[in-house]
Each structure stands twice: as C-alpha cells, then as structure tokens.
Tab-separated table of C-alpha atoms in Angstrom:
chain	number	residue	atom	x	y	z
A	17	MET	CA	12.202	14.917	-37.069
A	18	MET	CA	14.229	14.170	-40.176
A	19	GLU	CA	13.022	11.585	-42.598
A	20	HIS	CA	15.982	9.243	-42.184
A	21	THR	CA	15.520	9.268	-38.407
A	22	VAL	CA	11.866	8.297	-38.728
A	23	LYS	CA	12.860	5.517	-41.088
A	24	ALA	CA	15.553	4.258	-38.671
A	25	PHE	CA	13.036	4.263	-35.803
A	26	ASP	CA	10.557	2.315	-37.914
A	27	ASP	CA	13.220	-0.226	-38.787
A	28	ASP	CA	14.171	-0.661	-35.155
A	29	ILE	CA	10.586	-0.985	-33.963
A	30	GLY	CA	10.027	-3.479	-36.772
A	31	GLU	CA	12.960	-5.541	-35.523
A	32	LEU	CA	11.507	-5.328	-31.974
A	33	ARG	CA	8.161	-6.592	-33.250
A	34	GLY	CA	9.855	-9.383	-35.164
A	35	LEU	CA	11.696	-10.556	-32.059
A	36	ILE	CA	8.440	-10.534	-30.078
A	37	ALA	CA	6.603	-12.490	-32.835
A	38	HIS	CA	9.432	-15.050	-32.744
A	39	MET	CA	9.211	-15.317	-28.918
A	40	GLY	CA	5.473	-15.738	-29.179
A	41	GLY	CA	5.715	-18.502	-31.742
A	42	LEU	CA	8.219	-20.368	-29.500
A	43	ALA	CA	5.981	-19.957	-26.428
A	44	GLU	CA	2.911	-21.191	-28.280
A	45	SER	CA	4.812	-24.235	-29.595
A	46	ALA	CA	6.204	-24.960	-26.128
A	47	ILE	CA	2.698	-25.109	-24.594
A	48	GLU	CA	1.569	-27.453	-27.381
A	49	ALA	CA	4.663	-29.613	-27.000
A	50	SER	CA	4.106	-29.853	-23.211
A	51	MET	CA	0.711	-31.377	-23.811
A	52	VAL	CA	2.171	-34.030	-26.128
A	53	ALA	CA	4.914	-34.814	-23.575
A	54	LEU	CA	2.277	-35.070	-20.867
A	55	ARG	CA	0.030	-37.462	-22.760
A	56	ARG	CA	2.969	-39.681	-23.768
A	57	HIS	CA	4.730	-39.378	-20.416
A	58	ASP	CA	7.766	-38.445	-22.535
A	59	LEU	CA	10.477	-37.301	-20.130
A	60	GLU	CA	12.968	-36.457	-22.885
A	61	ALA	CA	10.491	-34.277	-24.692
A	62	ALA	CA	9.722	-32.577	-21.392
A	63	GLN	CA	13.411	-31.909	-20.824
A	64	ARG	CA	13.696	-30.403	-24.319
A	65	ILE	CA	10.900	-27.946	-23.497
A	66	ILE	CA	12.595	-27.011	-20.205
A	67	ASP	CA	15.887	-26.445	-21.997
A	68	GLY	CA	14.186	-24.568	-24.854
A	69	ASP	CA	12.820	-21.954	-22.451
A	70	LYS	CA	16.281	-20.456	-22.279
A	71	GLU	CA	15.904	-19.397	-25.934
A	72	ILE	CA	12.733	-17.465	-25.045
A	73	ASP	CA	14.482	-15.845	-22.090
A	74	ALA	CA	17.404	-14.904	-24.306
A	75	LEU	CA	15.043	-13.302	-26.828
A	76	GLU	CA	13.479	-11.234	-24.054
A	77	THR	CA	16.942	-10.017	-23.081
A	78	GLU	CA	17.545	-9.121	-26.760
A	79	VAL	CA	14.267	-7.189	-26.891
A	80	GLU	CA	15.315	-5.298	-23.794
A	81	LYS	CA	18.760	-4.426	-25.157
A	82	LEU	CA	17.323	-3.349	-28.485
A	83	ALA	CA	14.687	-1.228	-26.750
A	84	ILE	CA	17.310	0.497	-24.619
A	85	ARG	CA	19.511	1.092	-27.645
A	86	LEU	CA	16.509	2.411	-29.571
A	87	ILE	CA	15.566	4.797	-26.812
A	88	ALA	CA	19.173	5.967	-26.342
A	89	LEU	CA	19.924	6.460	-30.073
A	90	ARG	CA	16.604	7.575	-31.509
A	91	ALA	CA	15.201	9.430	-28.443
A	92	PRO	CA	11.599	8.658	-29.511
A	93	MET	CA	8.881	10.970	-28.265
A	94	ALA	CA	5.394	10.478	-26.912
A	95	ASP	CA	3.560	7.784	-28.907
A	96	ASP	CA	6.763	6.204	-30.224
A	97	LEU	CA	8.258	5.967	-26.762
A	98	ARG	CA	5.007	4.522	-25.465
A	99	GLU	CA	5.172	1.904	-28.217
A	100	VAL	CA	8.706	0.890	-27.228
A	101	VAL	CA	7.694	0.538	-23.557
A	102	ALA	CA	4.605	-1.487	-24.634
A	103	ALA	CA	6.881	-3.815	-26.636
A	104	LEU	CA	9.100	-4.267	-23.531
A	105	LYS	CA	6.016	-5.158	-21.483
A	106	ILE	CA	4.572	-7.498	-24.072
A	107	ALA	CA	7.973	-9.315	-24.308
A	108	GLY	CA	7.824	-9.760	-20.512
A	109	VAL	CA	4.363	-11.316	-20.703
A	110	VAL	CA	5.377	-13.636	-23.544
A	111	GLU	CA	8.383	-14.736	-21.520
A	112	ARG	CA	6.003	-15.698	-18.729
A	113	ILE	CA	3.881	-17.721	-21.129
A	114	GLY	CA	7.050	-19.621	-21.986
A	115	ASP	CA	7.590	-20.167	-18.233
A	116	TYR	CA	4.186	-21.807	-17.978
A	117	ALA	CA	5.143	-24.239	-20.691
A	118	LYS	CA	8.356	-25.029	-18.761
A	119	ASN	CA	6.398	-25.446	-15.532
A	120	ILE	CA	3.993	-27.890	-17.222
A	121	ALA	CA	6.933	-29.826	-18.651
A	122	ARG	CA	8.462	-30.072	-15.189
A	123	ARG	CA	5.292	-31.866	-13.992
A	124	VAL	CA	5.515	-34.540	-16.691
A	125	PRO	CA	7.594	-36.928	-14.514
A	126	ALA	CA	5.019	-36.615	-11.712
A	127	ILE	CA	2.105	-37.757	-13.878
A	128	ASP	CA	2.242	-41.260	-15.200
A	129	ASP	CA	-1.035	-41.798	-16.946
A	130	ARG	CA	-1.143	-45.504	-17.958
A	131	GLY	CA	-4.726	-44.835	-19.013
A	132	HIS	CA	-6.291	-44.482	-15.602
A	133	ILE	CA	-6.433	-40.710	-15.056
A	134	GLU	CA	-9.443	-39.808	-17.149
A	135	PRO	CA	-9.419	-36.029	-16.517
A	136	LEU	CA	-5.963	-35.836	-18.186
A	137	SER	CA	-7.683	-35.932	-21.564
A	138	LEU	CA	-9.281	-32.553	-20.821
A	139	LEU	CA	-5.980	-30.644	-20.501
A	140	PRO	CA	-4.968	-30.689	-24.184
A	141	ALA	CA	-8.387	-29.279	-25.184
A	142	MET	CA	-7.919	-26.500	-22.631
A	143	ALA	CA	-4.347	-25.920	-23.903
A	144	SER	CA	-5.638	-25.479	-27.474
A	145	MET	CA	-8.016	-22.780	-26.366
A	146	ALA	CA	-5.247	-20.981	-24.520
A	147	THR	CA	-2.691	-21.266	-27.336
A	148	ASP	CA	-5.320	-20.038	-29.837
A	149	MET	CA	-5.576	-16.934	-27.728
A	150	VAL	CA	-1.782	-16.515	-27.742
A	151	HIS	CA	-1.693	-17.007	-31.487
A	152	ASP	CA	-4.533	-14.528	-32.134
A	153	VAL	CA	-3.103	-11.842	-29.851
A	154	LEU	CA	0.262	-12.012	-31.643
A	155	ASP	CA	-1.574	-11.632	-34.914
A	156	ALA	CA	-3.412	-8.655	-33.435
A	157	PHE	CA	-0.077	-7.230	-32.278
A	158	ALA	CA	1.534	-7.687	-35.710
A	159	ALA	CA	-1.437	-6.143	-37.515
A	160	ARG	CA	-2.094	-3.490	-34.780
A	161	ASP	CA	-5.690	-4.716	-35.009
A	162	PRO	CA	-7.824	-3.597	-32.055
A	163	GLU	CA	-10.868	-5.568	-33.084
A	164	LYS	CA	-8.861	-8.798	-33.100
A	165	ALA	CA	-7.587	-7.849	-29.663
A	166	VAL	CA	-11.171	-7.486	-28.385
A	167	HIS	CA	-11.935	-10.922	-29.794
A	168	VAL	CA	-9.045	-12.430	-27.822
A	169	CYS	CA	-10.405	-11.000	-24.596
A	170	GLU	CA	-13.801	-12.507	-25.350
A	171	GLN	CA	-12.256	-15.971	-25.597
A	172	ASP	CA	-10.889	-15.758	-22.067
A	173	ARG	CA	-14.235	-16.394	-20.415
A	174	ALA	CA	-14.450	-19.818	-22.144
A	175	VAL	CA	-10.978	-20.718	-20.863
A	176	ASP	CA	-11.974	-19.664	-17.354
A	177	ASP	CA	-15.126	-21.787	-17.570
A	178	PHE	CA	-13.124	-24.719	-18.811
A	179	TYR	CA	-10.731	-24.292	-15.865
A	180	ASN	CA	-13.609	-24.268	-13.344
A	181	SER	CA	-15.056	-27.387	-14.873
A	182	ILE	CA	-11.618	-29.167	-14.781
A	183	PHE	CA	-11.143	-28.098	-11.144
A	184	ARG	CA	-14.480	-29.715	-10.181
A	185	THR	CA	-13.737	-32.803	-12.240
A	186	LEU	CA	-10.316	-33.267	-10.600
A	187	VAL	CA	-11.653	-32.772	-7.064
A	188	THR	CA	-14.320	-35.417	-7.717
A	189	PHE	CA	-11.666	-37.702	-9.233
A	190	MET	CA	-9.467	-37.226	-6.106
A	191	MET	CA	-12.310	-38.190	-3.819
A	192	GLU	CA	-12.884	-41.383	-5.817
A	193	ASN	CA	-9.191	-42.212	-6.327
A	194	PRO	CA	-7.300	-41.331	-3.196
A	195	LYS	CA	-4.159	-43.108	-4.479
A	196	SER	CA	-3.955	-40.755	-7.472
A	197	ILE	CA	-4.388	-37.564	-5.457
A	198	SER	CA	-0.783	-36.460	-5.890
A	199	GLN	CA	-0.968	-36.860	-9.705
A	200	ALA	CA	-4.317	-35.104	-9.802
A	201	ALA	CA	-2.871	-32.242	-7.724
A	202	HIS	CA	-0.191	-31.766	-10.412
A	203	MET	CA	-2.944	-31.698	-13.027
A	204	LEU	CA	-4.768	-29.056	-11.059
A	205	PHE	CA	-1.647	-26.885	-11.270
A	206	ILE	CA	-1.310	-27.567	-15.032
A	207	ALA	CA	-4.952	-26.504	-15.557
A	208	LYS	CA	-4.222	-23.361	-13.501
A	209	ASN	CA	-1.131	-22.651	-15.633
A	210	LEU	CA	-3.204	-22.901	-18.800
A	211	GLU	CA	-5.843	-20.605	-17.291
A	212	ARG	CA	-3.086	-18.047	-16.580
A	213	VAL	CA	-1.819	-18.324	-20.179
A	214	GLY	CA	-5.295	-17.170	-21.229
A	215	ASP	CA	-5.098	-14.295	-18.729
A	216	HIS	CA	-1.740	-13.230	-20.088
A	217	ALA	CA	-2.970	-13.334	-23.663
A	218	THR	CA	-5.788	-11.076	-22.460
A	219	ASN	CA	-3.312	-8.676	-20.856
A	220	VAL	CA	-1.370	-8.456	-24.113
A	221	ALA	CA	-4.630	-7.903	-26.026
A	222	GLU	CA	-5.401	-4.940	-23.729
A	223	MET	CA	-1.921	-3.476	-24.454
A	224	VAL	CA	-2.403	-3.975	-28.191
A	225	TYR	CA	-5.762	-2.307	-27.992
A	226	TYR	CA	-4.367	0.640	-26.082
A	227	ALA	CA	-1.414	1.044	-28.383
A	228	ALA	CA	-3.696	0.974	-31.448
A	229	THR	CA	-6.514	3.195	-30.241
A	230	GLY	CA	-5.070	5.241	-27.346
A	231	GLU	CA	-8.026	4.105	-25.262
A	232	TYR	CA	-8.412	1.470	-22.572
A	233	MET	CA	-10.570	-1.499	-23.441
A	234	GLY	CA	-12.464	-1.243	-20.137
A	235	GLU	CA	-11.900	-2.924	-16.880
A	236	ARG	CA	-11.607	-6.666	-17.148
A	237	GLU	CA	-10.906	-9.086	-14.358
A	238	THR	CA	-7.995	-11.454	-15.154
A	239	GLY	CA	-7.058	-12.477	-11.644
A	240	ASP	CA	-6.880	-16.022	-10.453
A	241	THR	CA	-10.100	-17.874	-11.212
A	242	VAL	CA	-11.317	-19.444	-7.946
A	243	PRO	CA	-14.046	-22.011	-8.262
A	244	ILE	CA	-16.089	-22.302	-5.101
A	245	MET	CA	-17.727	-25.644	-4.505
A	246	GLY	CA	-19.428	-27.365	-1.618
A	247	ASN	CA	-17.247	-29.037	0.981
B	10	MET	CA	26.072	16.564	-18.889
B	11	MET	CA	25.317	19.751	-16.965
B	12	GLU	CA	25.111	19.663	-13.166
B	13	HIS	CA	21.435	20.652	-12.945
B	14	THR	CA	20.423	17.961	-15.419
B	15	VAL	CA	22.254	15.294	-13.325
B	16	LYS	CA	20.463	16.645	-10.265
B	17	ALA	CA	17.063	16.506	-11.999
B	18	PHE	CA	17.720	12.922	-13.066
B	19	ASP	CA	18.692	11.937	-9.534
B	20	ASP	CA	15.540	13.563	-8.190
B	21	ASP	CA	13.411	11.695	-10.709
B	22	ILE	CA	15.041	8.353	-10.090
B	23	GLY	CA	14.660	8.991	-6.375
B	24	GLU	CA	10.939	9.548	-6.880
B	25	LEU	CA	10.808	6.339	-8.947
B	26	ARG	CA	12.495	4.414	-6.131
B	27	GLY	CA	10.138	5.953	-3.617
B	28	LEU	CA	7.109	4.814	-5.568
B	29	ILE	CA	8.501	1.274	-5.826
B	30	ALA	CA	9.278	1.172	-2.091
B	31	HIS	CA	5.677	2.271	-1.407
B	32	MET	CA	4.335	-0.426	-3.787
B	33	GLY	CA	6.531	-3.022	-2.064
B	34	GLY	CA	5.326	-2.069	1.381
B	35	LEU	CA	1.705	-2.393	0.233
B	36	ALA	CA	2.345	-5.769	-1.377
B	37	GLU	CA	4.115	-7.065	1.739
B	38	SER	CA	1.215	-5.909	3.977
B	39	ALA	CA	-1.335	-7.438	1.614
B	40	ILE	CA	0.313	-10.848	1.878
B	41	GLU	CA	0.356	-10.640	5.655
B	42	ALA	CA	-3.288	-9.441	5.757
B	43	SER	CA	-4.308	-12.311	3.524
B	44	MET	CA	-3.025	-14.794	6.104
B	45	VAL	CA	-5.018	-13.107	8.858
B	46	ALA	CA	-8.180	-13.133	6.716
B	47	LEU	CA	-7.591	-16.781	5.933
B	48	ARG	CA	-7.147	-17.896	9.544
B	49	ARG	CA	-10.204	-15.893	10.661
B	50	HIS	CA	-12.287	-16.790	7.599
B	51	ASP	CA	-12.857	-13.004	7.430
B	52	LEU	CA	-14.601	-12.344	4.135
B	53	GLU	CA	-14.719	-8.571	4.578
B	54	ALA	CA	-10.988	-8.367	5.238
B	55	ALA	CA	-10.449	-10.510	2.144
B	56	GLN	CA	-12.501	-8.121	0.075
B	57	ARG	CA	-10.503	-5.175	1.396
B	58	ILE	CA	-7.297	-6.881	0.182
B	59	ILE	CA	-8.836	-7.519	-3.233
B	60	ASP	CA	-9.955	-3.865	-3.512
B	61	GLY	CA	-6.598	-2.623	-2.187
B	62	ASP	CA	-4.732	-4.281	-5.049
B	63	LYS	CA	-6.037	-1.524	-7.339
B	64	GLU	CA	-3.766	0.903	-5.414
B	65	ILE	CA	-0.718	-1.236	-6.167
B	66	ASP	CA	-1.747	-1.403	-9.844
B	67	ALA	CA	-2.224	2.392	-9.933
B	68	LEU	CA	1.272	2.871	-8.495
B	69	GLU	CA	2.744	0.652	-11.177
B	70	THR	CA	1.059	2.822	-13.830
B	71	GLU	CA	2.525	5.878	-12.078
B	72	VAL	CA	6.010	4.329	-12.159
B	73	GLU	CA	5.590	3.673	-15.817
B	74	LYS	CA	4.420	7.218	-16.615
B	75	LEU	CA	7.255	8.704	-14.558
B	76	ALA	CA	9.795	6.428	-16.266
B	77	ILE	CA	8.580	7.439	-19.732
B	78	ARG	CA	8.632	11.115	-18.785
B	79	LEU	CA	12.105	10.707	-17.311
B	80	ILE	CA	13.425	9.053	-20.455
B	81	ALA	CA	11.786	11.600	-22.694
B	82	LEU	CA	12.882	14.688	-20.758
B	83	ARG	CA	16.294	13.644	-19.387
B	84	ALA	CA	17.450	11.334	-22.188
B	85	PRO	CA	19.530	9.272	-19.739
B	86	MET	CA	22.454	7.326	-21.203
B	87	ALA	CA	23.903	3.849	-20.585
B	88	ASP	CA	23.848	3.034	-16.867
B	89	ASP	CA	21.169	5.561	-16.013
B	90	LEU	CA	18.890	4.343	-18.738
B	91	ARG	CA	19.469	0.778	-17.574
B	92	GLU	CA	18.555	1.824	-14.081
B	93	VAL	CA	15.261	3.273	-15.275
B	94	VAL	CA	14.466	0.094	-17.207
B	95	ALA	CA	15.370	-1.979	-14.140
B	96	ALA	CA	12.987	0.147	-12.033
B	97	LEU	CA	10.198	-0.478	-14.574
B	98	LYS	CA	10.819	-4.239	-14.374
B	99	ILE	CA	10.987	-4.274	-10.595
B	100	ALA	CA	7.684	-2.375	-10.397
B	101	GLY	CA	6.181	-5.059	-12.641
B	102	VAL	CA	7.399	-7.832	-10.348
B	103	VAL	CA	6.122	-6.057	-7.207
B	104	GLU	CA	2.730	-5.636	-8.888
B	105	ARG	CA	2.698	-9.443	-9.388
B	106	ILE	CA	3.443	-9.981	-5.706
B	107	GLY	CA	0.398	-7.817	-4.977
B	108	ASP	CA	-1.618	-10.048	-7.354
B	109	TYR	CA	-0.651	-13.109	-5.316
B	110	ALA	CA	-2.019	-11.464	-2.178
B	111	LYS	CA	-5.258	-10.778	-4.063
B	112	ASN	CA	-5.388	-14.355	-5.352
B	113	ILE	CA	-4.976	-15.646	-1.825
B	114	ALA	CA	-7.672	-13.351	-0.562
B	115	ARG	CA	-10.032	-14.643	-3.285
B	116	ARG	CA	-9.689	-18.134	-1.877
B	117	VAL	CA	-10.697	-17.116	1.644
B	118	PRO	CA	-14.432	-17.870	1.015
B	119	ALA	CA	-13.536	-21.330	-0.245
B	120	ILE	CA	-11.707	-22.330	2.951
B	121	ASP	CA	-13.749	-22.515	6.127
B	122	ASP	CA	-11.415	-23.795	8.766
B	123	ARG	CA	-13.543	-24.393	11.880
B	124	GLY	CA	-10.438	-25.954	13.377
B	125	HIS	CA	-10.321	-29.165	11.377
B	126	ILE	CA	-7.840	-28.395	8.587
B	127	GLU	CA	-4.612	-28.830	10.450
B	128	PRO	CA	-2.207	-27.992	7.522
B	129	LEU	CA	-3.752	-24.495	7.387
B	130	SER	CA	-1.574	-23.517	10.322
B	131	LEU	CA	1.547	-24.003	8.140
B	132	LEU	CA	0.620	-21.302	5.620
B	133	PRO	CA	1.178	-18.216	7.820
B	134	ALA	CA	4.676	-19.475	8.709
B	135	MET	CA	5.460	-19.920	4.995
B	136	ALA	CA	4.008	-16.462	4.299
B	137	SER	CA	6.311	-14.896	6.893
B	138	MET	CA	9.365	-16.411	5.175
B	139	ALA	CA	8.185	-15.099	1.771
B	140	THR	CA	7.316	-11.607	3.034
B	141	ASP	CA	10.673	-11.379	4.824
B	142	MET	CA	12.305	-11.949	1.439
B	143	VAL	CA	10.153	-9.170	-0.100
B	144	HIS	CA	11.017	-6.822	2.761
B	145	ASP	CA	14.731	-7.569	2.545
B	146	VAL	CA	14.922	-7.235	-1.207
B	147	LEU	CA	13.259	-3.819	-1.045
B	148	ASP	CA	15.851	-2.808	1.561
B	149	ALA	CA	18.549	-4.116	-0.778
B	150	PHE	CA	17.017	-2.104	-3.617
B	151	ALA	CA	16.831	1.100	-1.512
B	152	ALA	CA	20.408	0.700	-0.321
B	153	ARG	CA	21.740	-0.686	-3.647
B	154	ASP	CA	23.242	-3.394	-1.513
B	155	PRO	CA	24.390	-6.429	-3.548
B	156	GLU	CA	25.302	-8.509	-0.465
B	157	LYS	CA	21.822	-8.142	0.906
B	158	ALA	CA	20.474	-9.168	-2.488
B	159	VAL	CA	22.547	-12.348	-2.345
B	160	HIS	CA	21.201	-13.100	1.096
B	161	VAL	CA	17.617	-12.815	-0.239
B	162	CYS	CA	18.386	-15.384	-2.913
B	163	GLU	CA	19.787	-17.742	-0.291
B	164	GLN	CA	16.497	-17.618	1.641
B	165	ASP	CA	14.586	-18.895	-1.389
B	166	ARG	CA	15.668	-22.490	-0.947
B	167	ALA	CA	14.057	-22.594	2.541
B	168	VAL	CA	10.800	-21.313	1.062
B	169	ASP	CA	10.960	-23.986	-1.689
B	170	ASP	CA	11.633	-26.700	0.937
B	171	PHE	CA	8.660	-25.451	2.999
B	172	TYR	CA	6.480	-25.595	-0.088
B	173	ASN	CA	7.484	-29.161	-0.827
B	174	SER	CA	6.760	-30.167	2.708
B	175	ILE	CA	3.320	-28.461	2.644
B	176	PHE	CA	2.510	-30.183	-0.686
B	177	ARG	CA	3.187	-33.576	0.843
B	178	THR	CA	1.292	-32.735	3.997
B	179	LEU	CA	-1.736	-31.555	2.002
B	180	VAL	CA	-1.789	-34.629	-0.262
B	181	THR	CA	-1.696	-36.869	2.756
B	182	PHE	CA	-4.432	-34.788	4.322
B	183	MET	CA	-6.564	-35.156	1.202
B	184	MET	CA	-6.179	-38.944	1.265
B	185	GLU	CA	-7.344	-39.065	4.845
B	186	ASN	CA	-10.086	-36.415	4.534
B	187	PRO	CA	-11.766	-36.858	1.140
B	188	LYS	CA	-14.587	-34.464	2.119
B	189	SER	CA	-12.046	-31.622	2.580
B	190	ILE	CA	-10.253	-32.163	-0.736
B	191	SER	CA	-11.698	-29.072	-2.369
B	192	GLN	CA	-10.534	-26.839	0.558
B	193	ALA	CA	-7.166	-28.553	0.617
B	194	ALA	CA	-6.792	-27.966	-3.124
B	195	HIS	CA	-7.288	-24.224	-2.529
B	196	MET	CA	-4.653	-24.406	0.175
B	197	LEU	CA	-2.240	-26.090	-2.309
B	198	PHE	CA	-2.714	-23.050	-4.600
B	199	ILE	CA	-2.082	-20.665	-1.744
B	200	ALA	CA	1.123	-22.458	-0.802
B	201	LYS	CA	2.141	-22.312	-4.488
B	202	ASN	CA	1.401	-18.577	-4.588
B	203	LEU	CA	3.621	-18.013	-1.577
B	204	GLU	CA	6.382	-20.048	-3.160
B	205	ARG	CA	6.095	-17.813	-6.236
B	206	VAL	CA	6.337	-14.700	-4.026
B	207	GLY	CA	9.716	-16.053	-2.886
B	208	ASP	CA	10.708	-16.606	-6.534
B	209	HIS	CA	9.797	-13.070	-7.452
B	210	ALA	CA	11.698	-11.623	-4.524
B	211	THR	CA	14.643	-13.657	-5.844
B	212	ASN	CA	14.174	-12.209	-9.348
B	213	VAL	CA	14.197	-8.690	-7.938
B	214	ALA	CA	17.304	-9.492	-5.911
B	215	GLU	CA	19.058	-10.590	-9.113
B	216	MET	CA	18.080	-7.266	-10.770
B	217	VAL	CA	19.295	-5.301	-7.732
B	218	TYR	CA	22.582	-7.237	-7.814
B	219	TYR	CA	23.065	-6.581	-11.517
B	220	ALA	CA	22.224	-2.887	-11.160
B	221	ALA	CA	24.702	-2.532	-8.275
B	222	THR	CA	27.569	-4.565	-9.612
B	223	GLY	CA	27.125	-4.770	-13.392
B	224	GLU	CA	27.507	-8.512	-13.094
B	225	TYR	CA	25.041	-11.381	-13.070
B	226	MET	CA	24.648	-13.261	-9.790
B	227	GLY	CA	24.919	-16.566	-11.611
B	228	GLU	CA	22.244	-18.892	-12.876
B	229	ARG	CA	19.607	-19.695	-10.371
B	230	GLU	CA	16.519	-21.784	-10.930
B	231	THR	CA	13.355	-19.999	-9.847
B	232	GLY	CA	10.837	-21.963	-11.917
B	233	ASP	CA	7.874	-23.752	-10.482
B	234	THR	CA	8.910	-26.067	-7.696
B	235	VAL	CA	7.503	-29.524	-8.406
B	236	PRO	CA	7.585	-32.053	-5.601
B	237	ILE	CA	7.607	-35.609	-6.928
B	238	MET	CA	6.182	-38.195	-4.591
B	239	GLY	CA	5.156	-41.803	-4.890
B	240	ASN	CA	1.687	-42.518	-6.315
C-alpha cells in the first residue's frame, strides 16, 4: 500500500476514534446528570438529558457514515478492516449507554423523593462505579491499552454486587412501605440500567482487548444479574 | 462491475441473510421456550435456553466474519455496502433479542408459581405479541417488504400498552402480597424484557424500511416505556 494511502487511513480511523471518544464523554455525562436530576426531582434537567440523547444518536450515525466511506474509499484489509468494524460496534454500545441515561431520566417524574425513600441514596454511588468503568474503557480504547481493558472488566463484579445489594434493599423497602412500591419499582429499573452500563463497558473492554492483542480475554458472563432471595 | 462479481456478491449477501434468518428463528423460539419454562418452573428447560444462547452468539460472530470477508473480497459500493452494514446491525439486534430470552430464563428459579401469582398468566400473552413482531420483521427482512415493516412498528404500541398494564397489575399485586414482592419484581423485569423485544423488532423494522426504500420511516420513540402512576 502506498504511503499516502496509509496516512489517509490513519487520519480517517483517528477521526472515527475521536467521534467515539466524544460520544463516550456525552454518555458518561448524561448518566451523571441523570443522578443529579433524580436526587433533585428536577424535571427540566431530566428533559434536557432526554433531548440530549439525540446528539449521541447523531454521532453514532456519523460514525457509521464515516466507517462506510472509509471502507469504500480506502478498502482496508484484514486488521484495519477489523478495526473499523470494531469501531462501529463500540459506537453502537456507547449509543446504548446513552439510552440508559435517557431511560433513567424518563423515570425522574415517577420518583418524588421528599426525603422518605432511603434506598435512593445508593443509586448515585452505583452510578459512579458504572461511569468510572465507561470512562476507563474509553481511555483504554484511546490508548489501545489491553491491561486497562482487563482492569475495567475486573470492576464489573463490584457493580454486580452493588446491584444485588440494592435489589435486596429495595424489596425489603417495598415490604415495609407498600405505598411507595411503585416508586421503588422504578428505582429497581434504574439500578438494573446502571448494572447494564457496567456490562456494556465490559463488552467494550473485551473489544478493545481483542483489537489490541488479537486474542480473546476469556469467557466472561455479562448477562442480566439475577439476585435470588427467599420468598 | 462484471457479471460474475455481482453474482458472487448476491450469493454472499444471500448467505448473510440466511444466517440472520436462522438467528432470528432461534431467538423467537427461545423467547417462547422461556415462557413455557416459567409457567412450569422448569429449571432444566431454563438452563437449556441459557446454554442455547451461545449458538445465537456464534451465529452473530459468523455474520460478522462473513460481512468482513464480503467487504474485503467484493469491495461493494454505495447501496450494497450499506446493505452489508445493515445486515451487521440487524444481526446485533437479533443477538440482543436472544439475550432477553436468556435473561428471562435466568429468572425462572426465582419465580415459583404454585398457582398463587395471578399476574404470571399475563406474561405469555405479552410474549406472543412480542415474538409475533420478531417473526414478522424477519419476514419483512427476507422479502425486503417495507409495508410489512411499517405493520411491525404499528404493533409496538399494543406491546407498550400491555407492558404498562402489567406494571400496574404487578404493583397492585405487590401491595396486596408483600411476601411475594421479590417474585413479582422478577416478573416486572421479565415484562420489561418483553417490552424491549418489541422495541428491538421495531428498530429492525426501521432498518428494513430504510434499506428497501432509502427513506426513514419517521421518528418513532422506542425508549424505555415508563408508566407513571399515583404513589
């Protein structure tokens, strides 16, 4: 391949990576903002998060168009082509993380704290763990750093444990506060969304690892975490 | 482009479509099987569904490899390339539908009916609506039929309405049966998974419509359905 073609490919893939980093930053901020809106029962802030998701969706479309153009014009081979397809997939996952922030924001009107739903205070802590994973995996992606990717995967167990603990806390809360069951049910879904954000960060970490090393990180279970408790 | 190259591309894209149809059939069956396992509290059947998801995942990997090979060897342009990328995306969505079946199966041990959780009987009906959408959208994909795709999207509202009704029924059930709250919470998640299956079928329908007509079907909201009810 001629030198100028390699350079052009590198420029394009650099642009692709830049778009994904931008998407990731927006998704991470949206999750954090959803927690603030939730705690403050701030409906306007929630609406801004919902509206803002369109920007993330638009960036994914841009990644897709650029990837198609890149494939059509540069005809990348083997590893390069695999990298473009990986970027497409990672953009898809980041878009889904943005969707989780939107979904959380849509539950803000359904949860009116007024200080009496104690388990609500656990969600921002869980969100921080999940957004840290998103932040770290985007760093790993930018630096093509497989060790950092492994580290992200290791964090996922803590998020899963946190989720299981919140599930149990919320079920107990529901038993003791039947009038708040509907609100607590929405909080269950929010906790589940955050758990899935951790899973998606793990999925991206596995893609980053594969792209950097050519090897699979090893089978990891990132399906739905299902706490089993007594009836 | 030479005739034989066009023919080779058509063969490859046909193979890609065949793989996706196969994936879709497996995902549809897995959702149906999860409902049977749930009603019968059949842990072995649930485990078979969980194990079977690996086959769907493997097919997605096959789609991806074939798509990469197809792009590398045939260097498809414009519409053809877009069709390959659409197939990649649709395979990703179908894989997620398979994940929902797995997630439902993983909740089977947590829900022991013994005839006293009345709202459980609503889930199979909701599942049928969602799997009908999956079935129809795969038909639309196979036939490149935009009208059928529109019809799938129209079904989604009924699934959303069903979900909202189940949410309310389950919250009321929880209030009246505090000892079954944990099981009812798992059922809430199952209902949500089924609602998401409908959303994903809708997303595929939009991709099928775009691939067939070159136009977007128009903005439709497929985010998380959030029923708001009094506290």
